[in-house]
Structure formats: structure tokens, C-alpha cells
CSV table of C-alpha atoms in Angstrom, one decimal:
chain,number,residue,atom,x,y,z
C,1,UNK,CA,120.3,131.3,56.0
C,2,UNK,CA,122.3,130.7,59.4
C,3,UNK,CA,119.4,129.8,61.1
C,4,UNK,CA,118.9,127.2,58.2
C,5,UNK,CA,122.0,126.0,58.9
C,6,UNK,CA,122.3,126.1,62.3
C,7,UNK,CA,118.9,123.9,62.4
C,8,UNK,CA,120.5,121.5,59.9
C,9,UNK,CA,123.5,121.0,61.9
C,10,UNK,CA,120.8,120.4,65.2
C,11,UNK,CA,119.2,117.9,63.2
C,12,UNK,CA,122.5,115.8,61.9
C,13,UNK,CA,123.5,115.9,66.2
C,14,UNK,CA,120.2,114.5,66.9
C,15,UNK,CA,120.4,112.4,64.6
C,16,UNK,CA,124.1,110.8,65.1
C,17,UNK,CA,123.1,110.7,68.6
C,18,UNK,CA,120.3,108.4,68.2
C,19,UNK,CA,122.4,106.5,65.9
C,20,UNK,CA,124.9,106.0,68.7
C,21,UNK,CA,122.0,105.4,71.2
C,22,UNK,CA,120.5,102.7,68.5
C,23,UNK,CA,124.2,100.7,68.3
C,24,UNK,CA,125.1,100.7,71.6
C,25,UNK,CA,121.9,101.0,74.1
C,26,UNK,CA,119.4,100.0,72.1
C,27,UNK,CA,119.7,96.1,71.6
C,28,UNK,CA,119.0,94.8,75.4
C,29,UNK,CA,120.3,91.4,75.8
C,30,UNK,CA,117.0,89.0,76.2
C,31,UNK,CA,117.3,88.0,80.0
C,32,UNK,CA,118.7,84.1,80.5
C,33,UNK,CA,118.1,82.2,83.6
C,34,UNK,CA,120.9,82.8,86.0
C,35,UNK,CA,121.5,86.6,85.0
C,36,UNK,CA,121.5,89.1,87.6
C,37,UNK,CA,118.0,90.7,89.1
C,38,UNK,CA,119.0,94.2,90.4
C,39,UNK,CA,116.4,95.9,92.8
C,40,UNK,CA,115.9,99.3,90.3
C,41,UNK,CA,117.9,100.6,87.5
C,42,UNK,CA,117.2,104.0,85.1
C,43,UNK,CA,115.7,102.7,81.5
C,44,UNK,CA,115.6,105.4,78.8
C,45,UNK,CA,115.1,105.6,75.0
C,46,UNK,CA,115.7,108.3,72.2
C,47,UNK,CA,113.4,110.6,73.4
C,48,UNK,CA,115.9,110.8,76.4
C,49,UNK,CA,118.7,111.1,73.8
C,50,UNK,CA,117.2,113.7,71.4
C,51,UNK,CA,116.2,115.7,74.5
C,52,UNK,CA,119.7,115.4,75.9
C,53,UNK,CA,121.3,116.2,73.1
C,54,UNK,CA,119.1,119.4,72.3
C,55,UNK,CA,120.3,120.6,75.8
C,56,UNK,CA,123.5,120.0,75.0
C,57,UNK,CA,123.9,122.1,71.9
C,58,UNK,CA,122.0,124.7,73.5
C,59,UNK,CA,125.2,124.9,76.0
C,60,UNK,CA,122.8,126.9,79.0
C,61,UNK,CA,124.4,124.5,81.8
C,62,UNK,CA,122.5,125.9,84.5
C,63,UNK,CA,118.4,126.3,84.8
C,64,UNK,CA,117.1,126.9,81.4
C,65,UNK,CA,113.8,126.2,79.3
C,66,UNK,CA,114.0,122.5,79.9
C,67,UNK,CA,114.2,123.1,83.7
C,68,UNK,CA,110.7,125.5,83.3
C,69,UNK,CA,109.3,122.9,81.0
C,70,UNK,CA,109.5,119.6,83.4
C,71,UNK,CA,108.3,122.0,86.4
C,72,UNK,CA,105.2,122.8,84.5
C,73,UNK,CA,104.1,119.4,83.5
C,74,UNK,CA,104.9,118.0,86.8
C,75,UNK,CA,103.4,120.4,88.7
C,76,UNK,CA,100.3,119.3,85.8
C,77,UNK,CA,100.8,115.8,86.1
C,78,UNK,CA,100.4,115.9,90.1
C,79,UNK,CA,97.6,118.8,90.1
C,80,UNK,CA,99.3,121.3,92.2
C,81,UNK,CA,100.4,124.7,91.0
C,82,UNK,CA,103.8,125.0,91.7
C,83,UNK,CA,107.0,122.6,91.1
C,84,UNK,CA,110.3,123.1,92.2
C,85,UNK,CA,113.1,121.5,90.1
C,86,UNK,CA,116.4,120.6,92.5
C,87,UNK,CA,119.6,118.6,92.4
C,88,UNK,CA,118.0,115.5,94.5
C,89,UNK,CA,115.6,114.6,96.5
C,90,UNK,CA,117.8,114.9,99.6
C,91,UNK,CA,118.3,118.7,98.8
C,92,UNK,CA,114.3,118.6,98.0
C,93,UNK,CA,113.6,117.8,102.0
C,94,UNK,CA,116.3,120.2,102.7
C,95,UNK,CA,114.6,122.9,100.9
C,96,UNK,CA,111.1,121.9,102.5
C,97,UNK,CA,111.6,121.9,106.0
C,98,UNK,CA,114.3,125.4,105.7
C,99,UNK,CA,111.5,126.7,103.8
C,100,UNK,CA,109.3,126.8,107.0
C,101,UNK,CA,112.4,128.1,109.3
C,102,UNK,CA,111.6,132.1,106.8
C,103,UNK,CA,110.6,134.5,108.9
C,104,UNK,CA,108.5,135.8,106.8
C,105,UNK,CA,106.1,132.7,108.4
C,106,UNK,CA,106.0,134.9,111.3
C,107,UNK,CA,105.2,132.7,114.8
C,108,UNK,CA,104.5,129.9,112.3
C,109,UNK,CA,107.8,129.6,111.4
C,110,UNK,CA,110.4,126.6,112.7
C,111,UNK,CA,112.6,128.1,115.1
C,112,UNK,CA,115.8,125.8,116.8
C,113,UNK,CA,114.5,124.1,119.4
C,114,UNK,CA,111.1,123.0,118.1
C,115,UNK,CA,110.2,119.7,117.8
C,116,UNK,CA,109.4,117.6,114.8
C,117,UNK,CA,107.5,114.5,114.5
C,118,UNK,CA,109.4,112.1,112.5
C,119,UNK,CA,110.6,108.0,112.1
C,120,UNK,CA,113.7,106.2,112.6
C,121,UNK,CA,113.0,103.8,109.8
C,122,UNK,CA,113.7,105.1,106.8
C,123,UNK,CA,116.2,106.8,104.9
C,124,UNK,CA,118.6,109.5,106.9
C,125,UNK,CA,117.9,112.7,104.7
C,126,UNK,CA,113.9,112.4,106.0
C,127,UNK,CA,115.6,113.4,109.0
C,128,UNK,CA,118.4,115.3,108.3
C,129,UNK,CA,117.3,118.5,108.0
C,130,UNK,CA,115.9,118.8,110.9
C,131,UNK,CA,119.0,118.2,113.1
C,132,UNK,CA,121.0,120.2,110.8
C,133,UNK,CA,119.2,123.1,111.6
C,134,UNK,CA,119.3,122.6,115.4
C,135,UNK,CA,115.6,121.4,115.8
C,136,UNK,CA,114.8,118.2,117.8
C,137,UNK,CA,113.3,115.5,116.0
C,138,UNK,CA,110.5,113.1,117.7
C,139,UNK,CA,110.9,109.4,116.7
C,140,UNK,CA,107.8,107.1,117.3
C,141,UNK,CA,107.6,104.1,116.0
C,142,UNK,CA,106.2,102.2,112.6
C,143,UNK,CA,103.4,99.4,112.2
C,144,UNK,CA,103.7,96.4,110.3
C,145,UNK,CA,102.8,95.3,107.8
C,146,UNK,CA,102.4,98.8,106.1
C,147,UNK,CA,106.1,100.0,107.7
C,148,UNK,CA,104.6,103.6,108.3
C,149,UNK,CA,104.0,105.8,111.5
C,150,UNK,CA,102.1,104.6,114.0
C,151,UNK,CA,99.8,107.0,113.9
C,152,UNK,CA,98.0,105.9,117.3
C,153,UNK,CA,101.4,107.7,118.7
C,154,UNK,CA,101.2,111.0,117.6
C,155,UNK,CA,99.3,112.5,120.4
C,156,UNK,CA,101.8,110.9,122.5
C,157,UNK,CA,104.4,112.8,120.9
C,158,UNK,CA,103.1,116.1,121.0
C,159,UNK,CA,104.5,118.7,123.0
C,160,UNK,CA,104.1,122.6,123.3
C,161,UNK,CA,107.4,122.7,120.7
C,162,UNK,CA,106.0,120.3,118.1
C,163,UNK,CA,105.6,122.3,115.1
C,164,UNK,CA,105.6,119.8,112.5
C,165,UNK,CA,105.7,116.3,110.6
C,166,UNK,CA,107.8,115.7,108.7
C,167,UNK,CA,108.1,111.4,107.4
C,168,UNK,CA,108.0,109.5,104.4
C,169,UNK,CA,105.5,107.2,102.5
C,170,UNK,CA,107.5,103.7,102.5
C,171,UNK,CA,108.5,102.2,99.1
C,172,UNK,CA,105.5,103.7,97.9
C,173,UNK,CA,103.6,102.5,100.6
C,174,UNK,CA,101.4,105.6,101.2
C,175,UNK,CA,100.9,106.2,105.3
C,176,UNK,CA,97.5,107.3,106.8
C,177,UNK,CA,97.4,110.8,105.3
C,178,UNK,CA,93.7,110.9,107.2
C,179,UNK,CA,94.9,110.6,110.4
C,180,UNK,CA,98.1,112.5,110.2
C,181,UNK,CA,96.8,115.4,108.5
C,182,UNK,CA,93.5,115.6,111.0
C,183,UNK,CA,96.1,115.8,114.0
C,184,UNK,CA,98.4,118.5,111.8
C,185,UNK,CA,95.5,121.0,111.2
C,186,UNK,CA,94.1,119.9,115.1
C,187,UNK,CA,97.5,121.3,116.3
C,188,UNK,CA,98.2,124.1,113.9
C,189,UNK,CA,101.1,121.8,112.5
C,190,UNK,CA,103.2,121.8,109.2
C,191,UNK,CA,103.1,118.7,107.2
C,192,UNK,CA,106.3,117.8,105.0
C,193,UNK,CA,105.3,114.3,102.8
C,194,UNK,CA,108.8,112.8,101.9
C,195,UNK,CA,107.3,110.9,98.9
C,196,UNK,CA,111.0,110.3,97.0
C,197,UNK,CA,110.2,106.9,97.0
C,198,UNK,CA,106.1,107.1,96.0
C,199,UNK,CA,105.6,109.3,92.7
C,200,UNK,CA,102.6,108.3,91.4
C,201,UNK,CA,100.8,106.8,94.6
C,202,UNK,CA,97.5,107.7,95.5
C,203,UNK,CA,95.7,108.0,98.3
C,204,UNK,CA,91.6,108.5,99.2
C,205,UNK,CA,91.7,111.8,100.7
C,206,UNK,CA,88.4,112.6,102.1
C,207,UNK,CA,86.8,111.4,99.0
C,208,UNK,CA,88.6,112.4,96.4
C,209,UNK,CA,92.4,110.4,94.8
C,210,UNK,CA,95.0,113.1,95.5
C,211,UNK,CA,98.8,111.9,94.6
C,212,UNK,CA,100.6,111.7,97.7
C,213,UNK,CA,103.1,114.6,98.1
C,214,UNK,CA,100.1,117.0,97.2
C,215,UNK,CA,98.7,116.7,100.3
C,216,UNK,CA,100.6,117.9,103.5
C,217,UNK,CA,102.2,121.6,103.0
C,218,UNK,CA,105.2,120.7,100.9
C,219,UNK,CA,105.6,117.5,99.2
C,220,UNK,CA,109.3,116.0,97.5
C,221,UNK,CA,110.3,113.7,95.3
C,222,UNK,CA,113.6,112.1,94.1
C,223,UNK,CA,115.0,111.7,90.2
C,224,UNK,CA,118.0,109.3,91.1
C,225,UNK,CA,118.2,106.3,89.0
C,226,UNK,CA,116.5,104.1,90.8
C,227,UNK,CA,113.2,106.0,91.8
C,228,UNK,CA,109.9,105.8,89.4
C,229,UNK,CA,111.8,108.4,86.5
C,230,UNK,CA,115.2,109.7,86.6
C,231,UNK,CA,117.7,112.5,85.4
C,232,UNK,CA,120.2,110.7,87.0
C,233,UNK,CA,120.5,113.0,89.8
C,234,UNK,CA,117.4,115.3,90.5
C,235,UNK,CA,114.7,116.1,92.6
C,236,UNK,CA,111.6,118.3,93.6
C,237,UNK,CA,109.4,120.3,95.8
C,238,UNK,CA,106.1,120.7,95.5
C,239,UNK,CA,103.6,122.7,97.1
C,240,UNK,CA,100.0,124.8,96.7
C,241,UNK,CA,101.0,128.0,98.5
C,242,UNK,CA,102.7,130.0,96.8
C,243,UNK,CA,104.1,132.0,99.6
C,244,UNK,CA,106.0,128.2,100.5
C,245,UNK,CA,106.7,127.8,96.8
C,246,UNK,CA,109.1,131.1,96.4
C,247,UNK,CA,110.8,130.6,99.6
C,248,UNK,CA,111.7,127.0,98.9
C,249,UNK,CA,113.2,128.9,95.5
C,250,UNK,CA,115.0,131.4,97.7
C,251,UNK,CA,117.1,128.9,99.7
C,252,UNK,CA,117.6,127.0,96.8
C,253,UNK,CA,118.7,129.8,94.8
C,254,UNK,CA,121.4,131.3,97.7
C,255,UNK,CA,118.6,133.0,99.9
C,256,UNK,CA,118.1,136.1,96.9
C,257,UNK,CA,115.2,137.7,98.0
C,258,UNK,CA,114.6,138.3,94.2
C,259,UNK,CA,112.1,135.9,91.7
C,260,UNK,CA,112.9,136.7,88.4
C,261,UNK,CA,114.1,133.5,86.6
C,262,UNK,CA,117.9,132.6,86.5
C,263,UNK,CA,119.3,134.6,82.7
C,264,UNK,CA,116.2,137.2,83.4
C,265,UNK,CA,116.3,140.4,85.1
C,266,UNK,CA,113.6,142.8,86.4
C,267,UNK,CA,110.3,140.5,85.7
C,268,UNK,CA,108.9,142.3,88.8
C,269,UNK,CA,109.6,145.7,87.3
C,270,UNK,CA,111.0,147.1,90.5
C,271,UNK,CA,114.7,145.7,90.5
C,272,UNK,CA,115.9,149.5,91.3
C,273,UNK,CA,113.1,151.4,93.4
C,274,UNK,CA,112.7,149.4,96.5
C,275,UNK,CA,114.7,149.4,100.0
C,276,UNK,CA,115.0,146.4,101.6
C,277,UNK,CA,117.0,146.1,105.3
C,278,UNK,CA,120.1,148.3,105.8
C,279,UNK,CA,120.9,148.4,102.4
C,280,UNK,CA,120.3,151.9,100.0
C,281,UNK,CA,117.1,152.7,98.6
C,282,UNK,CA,117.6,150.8,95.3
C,283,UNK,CA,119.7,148.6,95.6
C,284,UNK,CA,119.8,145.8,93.0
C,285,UNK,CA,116.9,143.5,94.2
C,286,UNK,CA,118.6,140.3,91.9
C,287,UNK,CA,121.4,140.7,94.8
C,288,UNK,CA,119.4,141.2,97.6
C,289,UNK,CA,119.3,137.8,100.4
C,290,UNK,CA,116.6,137.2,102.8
C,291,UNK,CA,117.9,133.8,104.2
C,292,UNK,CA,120.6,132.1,104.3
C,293,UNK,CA,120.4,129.5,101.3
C,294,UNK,CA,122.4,127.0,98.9
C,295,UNK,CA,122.9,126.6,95.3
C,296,UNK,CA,120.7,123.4,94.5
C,297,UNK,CA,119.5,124.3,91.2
C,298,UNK,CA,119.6,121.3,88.3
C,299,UNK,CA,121.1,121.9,85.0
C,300,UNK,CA,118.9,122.0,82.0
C,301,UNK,CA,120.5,118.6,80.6
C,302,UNK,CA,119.3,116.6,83.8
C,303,UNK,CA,115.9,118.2,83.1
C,304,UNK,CA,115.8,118.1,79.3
C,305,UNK,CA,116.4,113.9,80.5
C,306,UNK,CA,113.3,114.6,83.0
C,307,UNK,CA,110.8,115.9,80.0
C,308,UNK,CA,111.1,112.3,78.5
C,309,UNK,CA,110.7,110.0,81.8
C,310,UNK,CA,107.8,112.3,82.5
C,311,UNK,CA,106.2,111.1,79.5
C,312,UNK,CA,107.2,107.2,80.3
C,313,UNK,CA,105.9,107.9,84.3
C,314,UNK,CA,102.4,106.4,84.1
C,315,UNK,CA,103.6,103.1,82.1
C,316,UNK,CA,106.5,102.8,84.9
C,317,UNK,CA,103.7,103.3,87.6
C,318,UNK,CA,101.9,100.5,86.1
C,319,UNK,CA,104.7,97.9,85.4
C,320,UNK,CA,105.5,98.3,89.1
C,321,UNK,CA,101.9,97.8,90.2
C,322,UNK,CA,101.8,94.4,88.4
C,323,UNK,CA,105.2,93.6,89.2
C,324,UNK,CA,104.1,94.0,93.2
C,325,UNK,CA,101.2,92.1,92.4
C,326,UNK,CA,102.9,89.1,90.6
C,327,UNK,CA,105.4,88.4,93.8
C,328,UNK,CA,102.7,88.9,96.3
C,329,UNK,CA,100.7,86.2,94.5
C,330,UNK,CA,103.4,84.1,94.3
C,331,UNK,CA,104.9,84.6,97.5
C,332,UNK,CA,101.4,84.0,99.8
C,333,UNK,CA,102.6,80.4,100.1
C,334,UNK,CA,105.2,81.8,102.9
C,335,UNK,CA,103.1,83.8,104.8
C,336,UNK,CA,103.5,81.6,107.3
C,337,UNK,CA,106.9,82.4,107.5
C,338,UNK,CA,107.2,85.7,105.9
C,339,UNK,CA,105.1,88.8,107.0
C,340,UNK,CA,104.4,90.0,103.4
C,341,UNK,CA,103.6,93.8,102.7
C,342,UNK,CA,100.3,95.3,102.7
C,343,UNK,CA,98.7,98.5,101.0
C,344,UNK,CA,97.3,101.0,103.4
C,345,UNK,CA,93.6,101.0,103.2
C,346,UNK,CA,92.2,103.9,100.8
C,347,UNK,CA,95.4,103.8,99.0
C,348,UNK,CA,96.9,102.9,95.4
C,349,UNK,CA,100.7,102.7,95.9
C,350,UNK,CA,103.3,103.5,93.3
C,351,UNK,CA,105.7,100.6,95.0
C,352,UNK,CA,109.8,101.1,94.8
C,353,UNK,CA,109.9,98.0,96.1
C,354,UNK,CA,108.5,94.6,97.7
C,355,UNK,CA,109.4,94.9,101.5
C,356,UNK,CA,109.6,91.5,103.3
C,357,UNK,CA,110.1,90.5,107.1
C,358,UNK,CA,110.8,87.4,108.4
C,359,UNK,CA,109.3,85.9,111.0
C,360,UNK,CA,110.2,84.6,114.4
C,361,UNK,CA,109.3,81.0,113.7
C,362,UNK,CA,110.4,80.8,110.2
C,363,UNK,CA,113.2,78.2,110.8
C,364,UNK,CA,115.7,80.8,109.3
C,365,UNK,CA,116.6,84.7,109.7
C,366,UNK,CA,116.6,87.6,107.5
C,367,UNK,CA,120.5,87.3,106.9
C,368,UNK,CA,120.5,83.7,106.1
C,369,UNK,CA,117.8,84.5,103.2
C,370,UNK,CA,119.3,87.4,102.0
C,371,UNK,CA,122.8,85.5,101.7
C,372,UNK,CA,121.0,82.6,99.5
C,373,UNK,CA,119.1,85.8,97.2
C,374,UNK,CA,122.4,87.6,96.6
C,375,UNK,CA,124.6,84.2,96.3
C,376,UNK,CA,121.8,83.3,93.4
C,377,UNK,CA,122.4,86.6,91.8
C,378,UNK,CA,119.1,88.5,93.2
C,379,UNK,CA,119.9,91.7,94.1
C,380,UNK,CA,118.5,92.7,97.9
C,381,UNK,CA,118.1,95.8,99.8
C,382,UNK,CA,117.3,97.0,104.1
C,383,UNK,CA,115.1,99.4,104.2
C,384,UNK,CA,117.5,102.0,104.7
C,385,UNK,CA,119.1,103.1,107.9
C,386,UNK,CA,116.6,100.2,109.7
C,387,UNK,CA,116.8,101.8,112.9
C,388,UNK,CA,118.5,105.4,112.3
C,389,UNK,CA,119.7,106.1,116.0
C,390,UNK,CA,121.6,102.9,115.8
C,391,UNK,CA,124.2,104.4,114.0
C,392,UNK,CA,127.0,106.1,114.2
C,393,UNK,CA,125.4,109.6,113.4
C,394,UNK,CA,123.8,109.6,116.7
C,395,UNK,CA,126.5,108.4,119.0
C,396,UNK,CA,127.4,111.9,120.2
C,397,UNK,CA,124.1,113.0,120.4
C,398,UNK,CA,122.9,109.3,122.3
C,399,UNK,CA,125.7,110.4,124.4
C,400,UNK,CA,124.9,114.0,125.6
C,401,UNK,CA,121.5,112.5,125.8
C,402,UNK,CA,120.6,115.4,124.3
C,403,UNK,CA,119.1,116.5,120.5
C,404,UNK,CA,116.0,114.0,120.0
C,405,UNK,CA,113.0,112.7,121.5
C,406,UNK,CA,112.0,108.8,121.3
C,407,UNK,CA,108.1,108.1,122.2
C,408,UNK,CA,108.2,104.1,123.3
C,409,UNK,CA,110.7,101.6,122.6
C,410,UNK,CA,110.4,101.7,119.2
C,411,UNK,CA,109.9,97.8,119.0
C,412,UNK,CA,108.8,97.6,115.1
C,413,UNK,CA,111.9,99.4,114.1
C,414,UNK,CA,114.4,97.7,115.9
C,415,UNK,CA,112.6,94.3,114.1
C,416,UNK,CA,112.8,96.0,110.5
C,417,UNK,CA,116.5,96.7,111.4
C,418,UNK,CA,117.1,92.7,112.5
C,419,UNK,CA,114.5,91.0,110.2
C,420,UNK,CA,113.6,92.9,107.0
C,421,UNK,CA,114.9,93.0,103.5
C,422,UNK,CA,113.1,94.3,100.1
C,423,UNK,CA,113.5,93.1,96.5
C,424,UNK,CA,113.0,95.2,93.4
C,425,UNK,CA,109.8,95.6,91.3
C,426,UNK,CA,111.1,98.0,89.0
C,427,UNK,CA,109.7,98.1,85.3
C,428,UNK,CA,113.3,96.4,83.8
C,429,UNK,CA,112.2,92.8,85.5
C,430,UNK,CA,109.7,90.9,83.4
C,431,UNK,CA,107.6,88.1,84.7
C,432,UNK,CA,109.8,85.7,84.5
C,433,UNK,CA,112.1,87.5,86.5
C,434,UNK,CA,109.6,88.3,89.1
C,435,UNK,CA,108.9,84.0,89.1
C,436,UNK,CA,112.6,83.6,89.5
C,437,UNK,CA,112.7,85.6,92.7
C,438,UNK,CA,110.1,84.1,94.0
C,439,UNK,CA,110.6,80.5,93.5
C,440,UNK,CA,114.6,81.2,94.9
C,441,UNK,CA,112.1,82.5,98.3
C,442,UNK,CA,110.4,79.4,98.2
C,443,UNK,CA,112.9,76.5,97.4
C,444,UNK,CA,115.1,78.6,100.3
C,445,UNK,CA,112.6,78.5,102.7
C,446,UNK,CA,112.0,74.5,101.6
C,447,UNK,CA,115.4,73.5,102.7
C,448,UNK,CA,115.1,75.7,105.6
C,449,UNK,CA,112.2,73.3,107.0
């Protein structure tokens, strides 16, 4: 009888929940010429609500069954056996590249001092890691107009430190996965695929569609609002070794040495008869650490939000296909003054977003069109840092001249920095919206001549 009623009472939440959702979320205003474009933004429905809610009045705030649930079907949905489920997709690359710092990778492992090949433009956390831990990342530059790594550089790069790569697909973009993972195995290298910003790309990998991420050695993804799904914050690693998989789980779950699930004890059925360093024969194996780690776990209610986007992820791959597709159409009348973005050969981008640079001749600059987009309510982003070492992160270390490597000037970057912007594609525009920021682009560039 209880369990009767506790199942009724589940059901009247649910259901006052979606009533809630229904009133106050669920009538979108129909868009009206003039309203704001954003670049992303998270959309959700009741399944979101219903899943929430269930996590909620299960009150397990930490890792539960919805967090085991999404890293199964992800880990399904990508094709690789093993899913990580973090706190973002910063703490993701975190994870990944400490991951391969274990010494229980023997001389493979990352020591401080190696070298990894990386980009400046992009976002910070591609390259955080890597400094944090007192390695030296190798910055080479980007081609246009696919914005990733050159990957004619690489050898260029190389020294007897390198030890890995670790750089991101751009907005979706994928880069030459080919090339770069023919010079990773040539070299013995690790390969870390940021893809936080290219869920649900593919990529022709010696004939066969692989998602990017699945790839290199350990792949990452983001869940913040803006990305292809959210949980609102949220991310994950991704990997087919499993020796990778439960040391990324190690440093995200304070370096424990132990595997059993968070709430479980003993699933290895030797908590109490092993020895392990110093400590006593015995000693309890849940409170045994073999690194030094974090606590990035997610909570089951930004999973239990994860289940349902999961679901939605393949319509939201699609939308932002033909979104792309619609504002590169429409936008080929300024080629001549805009370099417009193009797929990399033998790949099927997922795009975040519609990168644009202007050019030299174009009769105006990157600022000046940005200003008109944002003063006409069109919502504009750089892509990211533009340059990373021309910030104020790297002053000390530009000033010990010490801490990084740069192969080349870097000439592409320093452009994206000075003369490229993106707009959104995100499943919430509609065509219309897509004309809008297109036609703004051209009557701009109109009055510009």
C-alpha cells in the first residue's frame, strides 16, 4: 500500500510539474521581425521536466541511476564502450589529458616538461590543462577556411618531448583526423579530440563514418547550454580503452584507486584483502588514492536533464546542418568580401556555429560589421580567445620567455583574432531568422561599397 501511494504522489509531481512547464514554458512567442537572434540557447520540453522532476523526488544529489543511464546511451549513441559523465566540458579536457599524467602508463605517461601539440585559436580550457600541470604546450598555427591545425606543421613541431595532441574540432568543423592521427601513431603519440563544440560530427576515417571524439585516445564533450544538448552544466569523456576510462574516473572521483560505483561498496569483492603502498594489508580499498584528483562528478538531476536531450540530439544535429546550409547559400553573394566557412573534406560537421572572416578588401572590418549585427539585435560571437597568447594569461609566461613553444608566426591566428566573427545556427532560429541574418550581412556590406 505505501508503495501505491508513494507512486501516486510521484505521478501527481510529475504531473503538476508539467502543468507548470505547459503555463509558463510551453507557449513560445512566434518570432516578429526585429526580435532578438541569439547565437545558441538550451530548448527543452516535458520529457526534460518529467525526468527532472523524477530526480528530484528521488533526492540522490550526487551520481545516481540517471548519471549510469545517460553514460550508457551515449557511450551507445557514439559507438565507443565507455562514457564518462562530468561537471563540464572544461573539467572533461581536464580529466583527459591528467588521465595520461597515471603512472600506471608507465614511460607512456605525460610527465612535466613534455610537450604537447596544440592551437592558440580556440577556447582557453583546450589548453589549460596542459600548463596547469607544468607541461609545455606547442602552438602552430590554423588554415582557413576550415580554422583547424595546420596540419602540414606538425612535423615541424615535433620534438623528442612531444608526447601528445591535444586540439579541438572548430564549431563543429571536424579537422584532418587522417593526417593527425597518421603522425600520432608514427610518433607513438597520445591523441586528446576536444569535440565540446562537434557532438554529432562525422568524419571518413579510413573508410568507415566514426563520430569525431571516438577517434584519437580520449575524446570530450560539453553539456552547457549552448552546445548541441545540455544539462545546463555538464560534460564528458570518452574513450575505448578501458585502462584510460577508469583512470579518467579516478581523478574525477578524488584519485580513489577503488571502481565500485558512488552509494556501492565492494563490487570487486576484495575491498579488505589487498595491500596497496605503505598502507596495512587491508585496508579499505573505497579509501585508497592513486593520484591526486578532483571531485567533478555531475548530479543525477543534470543527468536525468541529459536522458531527454539525448533523445532530441539527432533532430538538433539536423536543424543545425540546414541552418548552416541556409546562410551559406544565402551568404555566397559576399564571398567576395567575406571568406565564408568550409567543411573539411571527408567530413559531415555537426556546426555550433557559422564562422565568418572578413576580408582585406572588403571596404569595411570585422568590428564595423559586427557593431551593425549587434546594433540590429543579431547576436555575434569571436571565436574564443582569437589568439590565446595575446592575453593576459600569458603575460608572465611571454615574459620569462619561458612555458610554451610557438612553430611560425602564427599568421592565420593573429587574422581570426583581428577579422573573424560567428553567428548562431542553433535549432531555436527558423528560416526566417536565418534570412534575417543574412540579408542584415548583405544590405551592410551594400552601404559599405
Amino acid at each position: 500500500m505505501a508503495d501505491n501511494r508513494e507512486q501516486t504522489l510521484r505521478r501527481e509531481a510529475v504531473a503538476a510539474a508539467l502543468a507548470y512547464y505547459r503555463e509558463v514554458h510551453g507557449h513560445k512567442p512566434a518570432y516578429a521581425p526585429g526580435d532578438r537572434i541569439n547565437y545558441g540557447g538550451r530548448i527543452f520540453g516535458e520529457e526534460e521536466i518529467a525526468n527532472l522532476t523524477e530526480a528530484t523526488l528521488d533526492f540522490w544529489l550526487t551520481t545516481g541511476r540517471y548519471a549510469e543511464r545517460f553514460e550508457t546511451e551515449f557511450a551507445r549513441f557514439l559507438g565507443v564502450p565507455h562514457c564518462s559523465l562530468v561537471n563540464s566540458g572544461s573539467s572533461a579536457n581536464l580529466l583527459a589529458f591528467m588521465a595520461l599524467t597515471s603512472p600506471k602508463l608507465g614511460d607512456r605517461r605525460i610527465l612535466p616538461g613534455a610537450e604537447v601539440i596544440t592551437v592558440a585559436a580556440g577556447f582557453p580550457t583546450t589548453v589549460a590543462p596542459i600548463i596547469q600541470y607544468g607541461a609545455v604546450p606547442v602552438f602552430v598555427d590554423v588554415t582557413l577556411p576550415g580554422y583547424n591545425i595546420d596540419v602540414t606543421q606538425l612535423e615541424a613541431a615535433l620534438s623528442p618531448k612531444t608526447r601528445a595532441v591535444m586540439v579541438a574540432h572548430t564549431l563543429g568543423n571536424p579537422f584532418d583526423l587522417e593526417a593527425v592521427c597518421a603522425f600520432c601513431e608514427k610518433h607513438g603519440l597520445w591523441l586528446i579530440e576536444d569535440n565540446c563544440d562537434a557532438l554529432g560530427s562525422r568524419y571518413l576515417f579510413r573508410g568507415q563514418w566514426r563520430y569525431t571524439g571516438t577517434i584519437g585516445d580520449l575524446g570530450t564533450s560539453s553539456f552547457y547550454p549552448p552546445h548541441h544538448m545540455t544539462m545546463g552544466e555538464g560534460g564528458a569523456v570518452y574513450t575505448g580503452d578501458t585502462q584510460l576510462k577508469r583512470l579518467v574516473e579516478s581523478f574525477r572521483d578524488w584519485g580513489r584507486d577503488c571502481w565500485c560505483p558512488s552509494g556501492r561498496d565492494d563490487t570487486c569483492r576484495h575491498r579488505f584483502d589487498q595491500q596497496f603502498g605503505e598502507l596495512p594489508v587491508g585496508y579499505d580499498h573505497k579509501y585508497v588514492y592513486s593520484h591526486f584528483g578532483y571531485n567533478l562528478k555531475v548530479t543525477d538531476l543534470q543527468a536525468a536533464i541529459g536522458c531527454a536531450q539525448l533523445d532530441r540530439l539527432p533532430g538538433f544535429v539536423e536543424a543545425r546542418k540546414k541552418n548552416w546550409a541556409q546562410l551559406r547559400e544565402e551568404l555566397t553573394p559576399l564571398a567576395d568580401r567575406l571568406i565564408l566557412p568550409e567543411p573539411t573534406p571527408n567530413s559531415d560537421p555537426s556546426w555550433f556555429g557559422f564562422l565568418i572572416t572578413v576580408r582585406d578588401d572588403a571596404g569595411f572590418t570585422r568590428d564595423q560589421m559586427v557593431s551593425h549585427l549587434e546594433r540590429e539585435r543579431i547576436q555575434t560571437r569571436m571565436l574564443f580567445a582569437g589568439n590565446l597568447l595575446k592575453h593576459p594569461c600569458f603575460d608572465e609566461m611571454r615574459a620569462s620567455g619561458q612555458g610554451y613553444r610557438v612553430v611560425g608566426e602564427l599568421a592565420n591566428t593573429d587574422r581570426i583574432m583581428r577579422d573573424t566573427f560567428w553567428v548562431g545556427v542553433y535549432p531555436g532560429l527558423s528560416a526566417e531568422m536565418i534570412a534575417r541574418i543574412a540579408a542584415t550581412m548583405r544590405r551592410f556590406a551594400g552601404m559599405a561599397s
